[in-house]
């Protein structure tokens, strides 16, 4: 019998400044912190799996290229247009206009420390 994995159960963005990245998630994305987080990290109560910002793991060089290069992180939102407008008004860099996708309206923007994040509506 072979063993397999299930879908993601936890996502963590490795960042230089944990508190600044957490503040971006709080203020710009409306995420709520969990009551407890491990040392060096801030965990958010996101569904279906938790999201965290954390100190880099040993051997991780965040200066060697764009954070998350090659990884696509998508997040659902009940109102993609309202989030787009909110982020635009806060001078968050928007990378793509809202377009229709199989997952509803979607757009990409620059998140904490240069990570590219995509938001999609229902």
Tab-separated table of C-alpha atoms in Angstrom:
chain	number	residue	atom	x	y	z
A	1	UNK	CA	0.000	0.000	0.000
A	2	UNK	CA	1.361	3.410	-0.880
A	3	UNK	CA	0.991	6.439	1.348
A	4	UNK	CA	-0.071	9.809	-0.009
A	5	UNK	CA	-0.558	13.289	1.336
A	6	UNK	CA	-3.736	15.328	1.580
A	7	UNK	CA	-4.088	18.956	0.563
A	8	UNK	CA	-2.243	21.734	2.365
A	9	UNK	CA	-2.960	21.998	6.091
A	10	UNK	CA	-0.749	24.991	6.861
A	11	UNK	CA	0.900	27.760	4.827
A	12	UNK	CA	3.712	29.944	6.198
A	13	UNK	CA	5.437	32.860	4.505
A	14	UNK	CA	9.037	33.271	5.623
A	15	UNK	CA	9.739	36.971	6.166
A	16	UNK	CA	12.471	39.272	7.481
A	17	UNK	CA	10.136	41.356	9.667
A	18	UNK	CA	7.440	39.179	11.225
A	19	UNK	CA	5.559	42.023	12.926
A	20	UNK	CA	5.456	44.231	9.805
A	21	UNK	CA	4.206	41.289	7.721
A	22	UNK	CA	1.619	40.426	10.384
A	23	UNK	CA	0.451	44.030	10.461
A	24	UNK	CA	-0.029	43.969	6.663
A	25	UNK	CA	-2.172	40.846	7.054
A	26	UNK	CA	-4.152	42.446	9.899
A	27	UNK	CA	-4.720	45.873	8.399
A	28	UNK	CA	-4.758	45.279	4.646
A	29	UNK	CA	-6.261	41.791	4.413
A	30	UNK	CA	-8.450	41.776	7.529
A	31	UNK	CA	-7.014	38.533	8.884
A	32	UNK	CA	-7.419	37.676	12.565
A	33	UNK	CA	-4.517	36.373	14.607
A	34	UNK	CA	-4.965	33.134	16.518
A	35	UNK	CA	-4.761	33.389	20.320
A	36	UNK	CA	-1.398	31.587	20.337
A	37	UNK	CA	1.475	31.300	17.878
A	38	UNK	CA	4.801	29.488	18.077
A	39	UNK	CA	7.954	31.524	18.779
A	40	UNK	CA	9.073	33.571	15.771
A	41	UNK	CA	5.701	33.394	14.006
A	42	UNK	CA	2.245	34.921	13.862
A	43	UNK	CA	-0.550	32.532	12.875
A	44	UNK	CA	-3.868	33.686	11.415
A	45	UNK	CA	-7.242	31.983	11.716
A	46	UNK	CA	-7.796	31.357	8.005
A	47	UNK	CA	-9.859	28.597	6.432
A	48	UNK	CA	-9.498	25.920	5.198
A	49	UNK	CA	-5.954	25.993	6.569
A	50	UNK	CA	-4.063	28.424	8.803
A	51	UNK	CA	-1.689	30.994	7.321
A	52	UNK	CA	1.352	32.295	9.180
A	53	UNK	CA	4.208	34.704	8.733
A	54	UNK	CA	7.374	33.456	10.321
A	55	UNK	CA	11.093	33.952	10.705
A	56	UNK	CA	13.099	32.225	7.964
A	57	UNK	CA	14.080	28.613	8.500
A	58	UNK	CA	17.813	27.967	8.883
A	59	UNK	CA	19.564	28.153	5.525
A	60	UNK	CA	16.852	30.288	3.893
A	61	UNK	CA	18.287	33.294	2.066
A	62	UNK	CA	15.443	35.720	1.471
A	63	UNK	CA	17.790	38.000	-0.456
A	64	UNK	CA	18.492	35.448	-3.198
A	65	UNK	CA	15.412	36.302	-5.275
A	66	UNK	CA	11.767	37.310	-5.162
A	67	UNK	CA	9.967	35.693	-2.195
A	68	UNK	CA	7.864	32.717	-3.229
A	69	UNK	CA	9.157	32.586	-6.800
A	70	UNK	CA	7.404	29.681	-8.464
A	71	UNK	CA	4.668	29.318	-5.828
A	72	UNK	CA	1.143	30.602	-6.443
A	73	UNK	CA	-0.829	31.479	-3.316
A	74	UNK	CA	-4.546	32.064	-3.862
A	75	UNK	CA	-7.003	33.309	-1.251
A	76	UNK	CA	-10.782	33.467	-1.443
A	77	UNK	CA	-12.728	36.610	-0.624
A	78	UNK	CA	-16.466	37.245	-0.562
A	79	UNK	CA	-16.007	40.405	-2.671
A	80	UNK	CA	-12.980	40.606	-4.979
A	81	UNK	CA	-13.888	44.059	-6.261
A	82	UNK	CA	-14.208	45.527	-2.754
A	83	UNK	CA	-10.851	44.017	-1.730
A	84	UNK	CA	-9.257	45.318	-4.939
A	85	UNK	CA	-10.589	48.801	-4.206
A	86	UNK	CA	-9.503	48.643	-0.555
A	87	UNK	CA	-5.957	47.582	-1.419
A	88	UNK	CA	-5.707	50.153	-4.223
A	89	UNK	CA	-6.784	52.944	-1.866
A	90	UNK	CA	-4.123	51.795	0.627
A	91	UNK	CA	-1.451	52.046	-2.121
A	92	UNK	CA	-0.840	48.286	-2.141
A	93	UNK	CA	0.768	47.403	-5.474
A	94	UNK	CA	-1.782	45.680	-7.716
A	95	UNK	CA	-0.154	43.451	-10.338
A	96	UNK	CA	-3.136	42.400	-12.461
A	97	UNK	CA	-6.563	43.860	-13.091
A	98	UNK	CA	-9.633	41.920	-12.011
A	99	UNK	CA	-10.471	39.277	-14.604
A	100	UNK	CA	-12.952	36.414	-14.689
A	101	UNK	CA	-11.537	32.985	-13.892
A	102	UNK	CA	-12.957	29.522	-13.203
A	103	UNK	CA	-12.762	30.552	-9.516
A	104	UNK	CA	-14.665	33.816	-9.953
A	105	UNK	CA	-13.222	37.299	-10.372
A	106	UNK	CA	-9.512	37.368	-9.504
A	107	UNK	CA	-6.511	39.702	-9.282
A	108	UNK	CA	-2.939	39.569	-7.985
A	109	UNK	CA	-1.169	41.995	-5.678
A	110	UNK	CA	2.084	42.352	-3.748
A	111	UNK	CA	1.804	41.158	-0.158
A	112	UNK	CA	4.255	41.160	2.738
A	113	UNK	CA	7.887	41.490	1.667
A	114	UNK	CA	7.144	41.077	-2.039
A	115	UNK	CA	5.156	37.835	-2.047
A	116	UNK	CA	2.691	37.771	-4.928
A	117	UNK	CA	-0.787	36.884	-3.660
A	118	UNK	CA	-3.927	36.282	-5.703
A	119	UNK	CA	-7.433	36.893	-4.423
A	120	UNK	CA	-10.520	35.395	-6.013
A	121	UNK	CA	-14.219	35.823	-5.382
A	122	UNK	CA	-16.819	33.137	-5.017
